[in-house]
Amino acid sequence: MPKLNENYKNLKESYLFSEIAHRVDAYTKANPDKKVIRLGIGDVTLPLGSHVIEGLHEGVNAMASSETFKGYGPEQGYAFLREAISDYYKRNGICVDASDIFVSDGAKSDTGNITDIFGNDNVILMPDPVYPVYVDTNIMCGRNVTYIAGNADNHFLPMPDPDVHADLIYICSPNNPTGAAYNKEQLKEWVDYALANEAVILYDSAYEAFISDPELPRSIYAIEGAKKCAIEFCSLSKTAGFTGTRCGYTVVPKELVFKASDGSELSLHAMWNRRQTTKFNGTSYIIQKGAAAAFSAEGMAQCQENIRYYKENAKIIASVFDEKGIRYFGGINSPYIWFECPNGMDSWEFFDCMLNTIQVVGTPGAGFGENGKNFFRLTAFGNRENTIEAMERFKAAF
């Protein structure tokens, strides 16, 4: 009889978004005549830009000829895409070497898989509320997690406590779920803290393309010293609408070198490379051609056009909260609006109230941690017509 990883018994019974889907499915089956508007899961609704489509077609066409056919590709990603990502960083004023970039099928995979290169006895520090994948993948490893409180008082941007030691620090900015984003001074505090503690920051920048405020860094590497203490994850899911196409990347600088228990030095870059070459066969050539097109000047202009559409949806949502006097966060440099549940309701109670009263689906803050239990997340990724209709329903009911 096999010995099982019984850490799975310590996970919550259902992953947050699976529970939402279960409740919505039950409601729609019982109420087939009701139009349900989904502003919960952060899935995009606009089609891919035409330049990306051209890149995908180019990749498909290459598979039709023996001269251009591609089989197994490099696990780290093709050089043309790694260079395109490096150039994208440069256009944003940041130097990231292409050889430090690892292409994958998305930031969710990489933020979960990164646990492979770290021991289970590390002190893990992450904010509450927090993206559930960070928590669950560490619980699967049997690790204990220490939380730092994000709340309305600190605008859901918790800062380091010099009296608390950490080895691994999870930061997401702009944040999922709260939409809050750290400025340069705040991130410098985190980098200085990590350097002082010889810790590694696991920095999720999946929503960096939504930042328009020049005071807000779009990468942890905009901060001096970050390459000695930070790994950065990013995704084309929100930048270019690749939620169904699947492509992302992780930056592991060669400067990340730490001492092993026997005193020898280990490179996190080399370890991640070894992990990927062992457990990952690389992202599809076709998808990488589309991704490279997204990072071109023309492709990124089309991506930003879609992002502007979503940000206008966020303004529509926020305007209703302004009118109603409901406290909220995010929605400016982020596609998420994080608001306080009306009438003192907890977030799952409010989820059921929204679904049953106005047939609008959001995400209960309790699914992101204890500090989210009285907050709720709406996404701006719906289409314009549904976003307007959802908020008209909200206005009438609350």
Short mmCIF file of C-alpha atoms in Angstrom, two decimals, residues 28-313:
data_model
loop_
_atom_site.label_atom_id
_atom_site.label_comp_id
_atom_site.label_asym_id
_atom_site.label_seq_id
_atom_site.Cartn_x
_atom_site.Cartn_y
_atom_site.Cartn_z
CA THR A 28 -28.56 28.07 -12.76
CA LYS A 29 -29.96 24.53 -12.83
CA ALA A 30 -32.67 25.56 -10.36
CA ASN A 31 -33.31 28.87 -12.17
CA PRO A 32 -32.82 28.30 -15.91
CA ASP A 33 -34.81 31.43 -16.76
CA LYS A 34 -32.47 33.79 -14.87
CA LYS A 35 -29.58 35.55 -16.62
CA VAL A 36 -26.51 35.20 -14.43
CA ILE A 37 -23.73 37.77 -14.94
CA ARG A 38 -20.28 36.55 -13.91
CA LEU A 39 -17.88 39.13 -12.51
CA GLY A 40 -16.06 36.66 -10.30
CA ILE A 41 -13.18 34.72 -11.83
CA GLY A 42 -10.61 36.93 -13.55
CA ASP A 43 -11.09 35.48 -17.02
CA VAL A 44 -10.85 37.85 -19.97
CA THR A 45 -13.65 38.22 -22.52
CA LEU A 46 -12.13 40.19 -25.42
CA PRO A 47 -10.54 38.27 -28.33
CA LEU A 48 -6.81 38.19 -28.92
CA GLY A 49 -5.37 41.08 -30.92
CA SER A 50 -5.01 40.61 -34.68
CA HIS A 51 -1.22 40.82 -34.47
CA VAL A 52 -1.16 37.94 -31.97
CA ILE A 53 -3.46 35.92 -34.24
CA GLU A 54 -1.05 36.51 -37.10
CA GLY A 55 1.80 35.22 -34.92
CA LEU A 56 -0.19 32.11 -34.01
CA HIS A 57 -0.98 31.46 -37.69
CA GLU A 58 2.70 31.83 -38.50
CA GLY A 59 3.46 29.18 -35.91
CA VAL A 60 0.77 26.86 -37.26
CA ASN A 61 1.99 27.30 -40.84
CA ALA A 62 5.52 26.40 -39.77
CA MET A 63 4.23 22.98 -38.70
CA ALA A 64 3.02 22.23 -42.24
CA SER A 65 6.47 22.09 -43.81
CA SER A 66 9.44 19.84 -43.05
CA GLU A 67 11.76 22.83 -43.51
CA THR A 68 10.11 24.84 -40.72
CA PHE A 69 8.53 22.11 -38.57
CA LYS A 70 9.34 22.27 -34.85
CA GLY A 71 9.42 19.29 -32.52
CA TYR A 72 10.69 19.46 -28.96
CA GLY A 73 11.84 22.98 -28.19
CA PRO A 74 14.08 24.34 -25.43
CA GLU A 75 12.49 23.91 -22.01
CA GLN A 76 13.51 27.48 -21.15
CA GLY A 77 11.65 28.90 -24.14
CA TYR A 78 12.73 29.81 -27.66
CA ALA A 79 15.35 32.55 -27.87
CA PHE A 80 13.07 34.75 -30.01
CA LEU A 81 10.48 34.96 -27.20
CA ARG A 82 12.98 35.36 -24.37
CA GLU A 83 14.58 38.24 -26.30
CA ALA A 84 11.16 39.78 -26.95
CA ILE A 85 10.37 39.67 -23.21
CA SER A 86 13.78 41.16 -22.38
CA ASP A 87 13.09 43.98 -24.87
CA TYR A 88 9.71 44.57 -23.24
CA TYR A 89 11.46 45.06 -19.90
CA LYS A 90 13.88 47.49 -21.54
CA ARG A 91 11.00 49.55 -22.95
CA ASN A 92 9.81 49.87 -19.35
CA GLY A 93 13.25 51.02 -18.20
CA ILE A 94 14.34 47.73 -16.64
CA CYS A 95 17.29 45.51 -17.58
CA VAL A 96 16.54 41.78 -17.50
CA ASP A 97 18.86 39.43 -19.34
CA ALA A 98 17.08 37.09 -21.75
CA SER A 99 18.99 34.12 -20.33
CA ASP A 100 17.36 34.74 -16.93
CA ILE A 101 13.86 34.34 -18.43
CA PHE A 102 12.08 30.98 -18.41
CA VAL A 103 8.94 30.64 -20.55
CA SER A 104 6.09 28.54 -19.17
CA ASP A 105 2.36 27.92 -19.49
CA GLY A 106 1.49 30.60 -16.93
CA ALA A 107 2.29 32.25 -13.63
CA LYS A 108 -0.10 29.99 -11.69
CA SER A 109 1.98 26.94 -12.62
CA ASP A 110 5.28 28.61 -11.82
CA THR A 111 4.23 30.14 -8.49
CA GLY A 112 3.15 26.64 -7.47
CA ASN A 113 6.11 24.76 -8.93
CA ILE A 114 8.74 27.12 -7.51
CA THR A 115 8.30 25.30 -4.19
CA ASP A 116 10.36 22.45 -5.72
CA ILE A 117 13.65 24.33 -5.31
CA PHE A 118 13.16 25.30 -1.65
CA GLY A 119 13.32 23.16 1.48
CA ASN A 120 10.22 22.51 3.55
CA ASP A 121 11.66 24.00 6.75
CA ASN A 122 11.72 27.58 5.47
CA VAL A 123 9.73 30.32 7.19
CA ILE A 124 7.07 31.32 4.65
CA LEU A 125 5.65 34.85 4.88
CA MET A 126 2.66 35.91 2.85
CA PRO A 127 -0.06 38.54 3.15
CA ASP A 128 -3.62 37.88 4.20
CA PRO A 129 -5.71 38.22 2.03
CA VAL A 130 -3.73 36.30 -0.57
CA TYR A 131 -4.08 34.39 -3.85
CA PRO A 132 -4.99 30.83 -2.69
CA VAL A 133 -2.44 29.09 -4.93
CA TYR A 134 0.44 30.43 -2.82
CA VAL A 135 -1.06 28.98 0.35
CA ASP A 136 -2.28 25.66 -1.01
CA THR A 137 0.95 24.71 -2.77
CA ASN A 138 2.91 25.28 0.45
CA ILE A 139 0.40 23.27 2.46
CA MET A 140 0.83 20.45 -0.08
CA CYS A 141 4.54 20.48 0.85
CA GLY A 142 3.76 20.35 4.58
CA ARG A 143 5.05 23.84 5.26
CA ASN A 144 3.86 26.23 7.92
CA VAL A 145 2.86 29.67 6.69
CA THR A 146 3.18 32.93 8.63
CA TYR A 147 0.76 35.66 7.63
CA ILE A 148 1.16 39.41 7.62
CA ALA A 149 -2.07 41.34 7.82
CA GLY A 150 -3.36 43.36 4.90
CA ASN A 151 -6.33 45.46 5.91
CA ALA A 152 -8.14 48.71 5.26
CA ASP A 153 -5.88 50.55 7.73
CA ASN A 154 -2.74 49.81 5.69
CA HIS A 155 -4.67 49.96 2.37
CA PHE A 156 -4.05 46.22 1.97
CA LEU A 157 -0.33 46.88 1.53
CA PRO A 158 1.33 45.23 4.54
CA MET A 159 4.92 46.18 5.24
CA PRO A 160 7.76 44.12 6.76
CA ASP A 161 8.23 43.82 10.49
CA PRO A 162 11.97 43.94 11.29
CA ASP A 163 11.34 41.74 14.36
CA VAL A 164 9.88 38.91 12.23
CA HIS A 165 12.25 36.67 10.26
CA ALA A 166 11.24 35.13 6.94
CA ASP A 167 13.01 32.99 4.35
CA LEU A 168 10.47 33.16 1.52
CA ILE A 169 8.18 36.16 0.99
CA TYR A 170 5.18 36.19 -1.35
CA ILE A 171 4.26 39.57 -2.86
CA CYS A 172 1.70 40.24 -5.58
CA SER A 173 1.54 43.78 -6.98
CA PRO A 174 -0.85 44.94 -8.32
CA ASN A 175 -2.48 42.61 -5.88
CA ASN A 176 -4.89 39.79 -6.49
CA PRO A 177 -7.46 40.04 -4.90
CA THR A 178 -7.32 43.60 -3.52
CA GLY A 179 -6.08 45.59 -6.53
CA ALA A 180 -3.62 47.46 -4.28
CA ALA A 181 -0.14 48.22 -5.67
CA TYR A 182 3.13 48.97 -3.88
CA ASN A 183 5.05 52.13 -4.75
CA LYS A 184 8.83 52.21 -5.18
CA GLU A 185 9.56 53.27 -1.61
CA GLN A 186 7.41 50.47 -0.19
CA LEU A 187 9.00 47.84 -2.41
CA LYS A 188 12.44 49.13 -1.46
CA GLU A 189 11.55 48.38 2.17
CA TRP A 190 10.69 44.82 1.20
CA VAL A 191 13.90 44.40 -0.82
CA ASP A 192 15.99 45.77 2.05
CA TYR A 193 14.18 43.44 4.47
CA ALA A 194 14.81 40.43 2.21
CA LEU A 195 18.50 41.29 1.86
CA ALA A 196 18.86 41.73 5.63
CA ASN A 197 17.19 38.35 6.25
CA GLU A 198 18.90 36.58 3.33
CA ALA A 199 15.38 35.84 2.13
CA VAL A 200 13.89 35.41 -1.35
CA ILE A 201 10.91 37.45 -2.55
CA LEU A 202 8.55 35.52 -4.82
CA TYR A 203 7.08 38.45 -6.73
CA ASP A 204 3.94 37.94 -8.81
CA SER A 205 3.59 40.75 -11.37
CA ALA A 206 0.81 39.16 -13.44
CA TYR A 207 -1.12 42.47 -13.54
CA GLU A 208 1.79 44.82 -14.25
CA ALA A 209 0.38 45.86 -17.64
CA PHE A 210 -2.56 47.54 -15.85
CA ILE A 211 -0.26 50.03 -14.12
CA SER A 212 -0.49 53.54 -15.52
CA ASP A 213 0.84 55.48 -12.51
CA PRO A 214 4.56 56.20 -13.12
CA GLU A 215 5.20 56.08 -9.36
CA LEU A 216 4.24 52.40 -9.26
CA PRO A 217 6.95 49.98 -10.43
CA ARG A 218 5.92 47.37 -12.99
CA SER A 219 8.68 44.99 -11.90
CA ILE A 220 10.49 44.21 -8.67
CA TYR A 221 13.71 44.72 -10.66
CA ALA A 222 12.99 48.44 -10.80
CA ILE A 223 14.25 48.37 -7.20
CA GLU A 224 17.99 48.43 -6.50
CA GLY A 225 19.22 45.15 -5.05
CA ALA A 226 16.20 43.10 -6.14
CA LYS A 227 18.19 40.79 -8.43
CA LYS A 228 19.99 39.50 -5.35
CA CYS A 229 16.77 38.58 -3.55
CA ALA A 230 13.79 38.24 -5.90
CA ILE A 231 12.23 35.88 -8.43
CA GLU A 232 9.57 37.45 -10.64
CA PHE A 233 6.58 35.71 -12.20
CA CYS A 234 4.47 37.17 -14.98
CA SER A 235 1.73 36.00 -17.29
CA LEU A 236 0.27 36.86 -20.66
CA SER A 237 -3.17 35.87 -19.36
CA LYS A 238 -4.00 39.41 -18.34
CA THR A 239 -1.38 41.30 -20.38
CA ALA A 240 -2.49 39.83 -23.70
CA GLY A 241 -5.66 37.84 -22.98
CA PHE A 242 -3.93 34.43 -22.98
CA THR A 243 -6.15 32.83 -20.31
CA GLY A 244 -7.10 30.09 -22.76
CA THR A 245 -3.88 30.20 -24.79
CA ARG A 246 -1.54 29.73 -21.79
CA CYS A 247 1.84 31.41 -21.70
CA GLY A 248 3.81 33.09 -18.95
CA TYR A 249 7.37 33.49 -17.78
CA THR A 250 9.54 33.53 -14.68
CA VAL A 251 12.70 35.56 -14.17
CA VAL A 252 15.38 33.91 -12.01
CA PRO A 253 18.48 36.15 -11.96
CA LYS A 254 21.88 34.48 -11.86
CA GLU A 255 22.72 36.72 -8.89
CA LEU A 256 20.49 34.53 -6.69
CA VAL A 257 23.18 32.39 -5.06
CA PHE A 258 22.82 30.99 -1.53
CA LYS A 259 24.76 28.67 0.76
CA ALA A 260 23.68 25.04 1.08
CA SER A 261 23.77 23.22 4.43
CA ASP A 262 27.26 21.84 3.66
CA GLY A 263 28.63 25.33 2.96
CA SER A 264 28.70 25.01 -0.82
CA GLU A 265 26.97 27.55 -3.02
CA LEU A 266 23.78 26.84 -4.94
CA SER A 267 22.40 28.96 -7.77
CA LEU A 268 18.61 29.28 -7.83
CA HIS A 269 18.88 29.96 -11.56
CA ALA A 270 20.68 26.64 -12.09
CA MET A 271 18.26 24.81 -9.78
CA TRP A 272 15.18 26.17 -11.58
CA ASN A 273 16.76 25.32 -14.93
CA ARG A 274 17.36 21.76 -13.70
CA ARG A 275 13.81 21.53 -12.39
CA GLN A 276 12.32 22.72 -15.68
CA THR A 277 14.47 20.48 -17.88
CA THR A 278 13.44 17.52 -15.72
CA LYS A 279 9.72 18.18 -15.25
CA PHE A 280 8.68 20.45 -18.14
CA ASN A 281 8.86 19.93 -21.89
CA GLY A 282 8.46 23.56 -22.85
CA THR A 283 5.62 25.75 -24.10
CA SER A 284 4.21 25.09 -27.57
CA TYR A 285 6.13 26.74 -30.42
CA ILE A 286 2.83 27.99 -31.85
CA ILE A 287 1.90 29.68 -28.56
CA GLN A 288 5.38 31.21 -28.26
CA LYS A 289 5.04 32.73 -31.73
CA GLY A 290 1.80 34.36 -30.63
CA ALA A 291 3.42 35.55 -27.40
CA ALA A 292 6.35 37.09 -29.25
CA ALA A 293 3.87 38.96 -31.46
CA ALA A 294 2.13 40.26 -28.31
CA PHE A 295 5.41 41.75 -27.07
CA SER A 296 6.10 43.61 -30.31
CA ALA A 297 5.26 47.31 -30.42
CA GLU A 298 2.18 46.68 -32.57
CA GLY A 299 1.07 43.70 -30.51
CA MET A 300 1.44 45.55 -27.22
CA ALA A 301 -0.52 48.52 -28.57
CA GLN A 302 -3.41 46.13 -29.27
CA CYS A 303 -3.02 44.56 -25.82
CA GLN A 304 -3.17 47.99 -24.19
CA GLU A 305 -6.32 48.79 -26.15
CA ASN A 306 -7.99 45.76 -24.55
CA ILE A 307 -6.64 46.73 -21.14
CA ARG A 308 -8.13 50.22 -21.53
CA TYR A 309 -11.49 48.58 -22.20
CA TYR A 310 -11.25 46.58 -18.97
CA LYS A 311 -10.11 49.62 -17.01
CA GLU A 312 -13.16 51.50 -18.25
CA ASN A 313 -15.27 48.62 -16.92
#
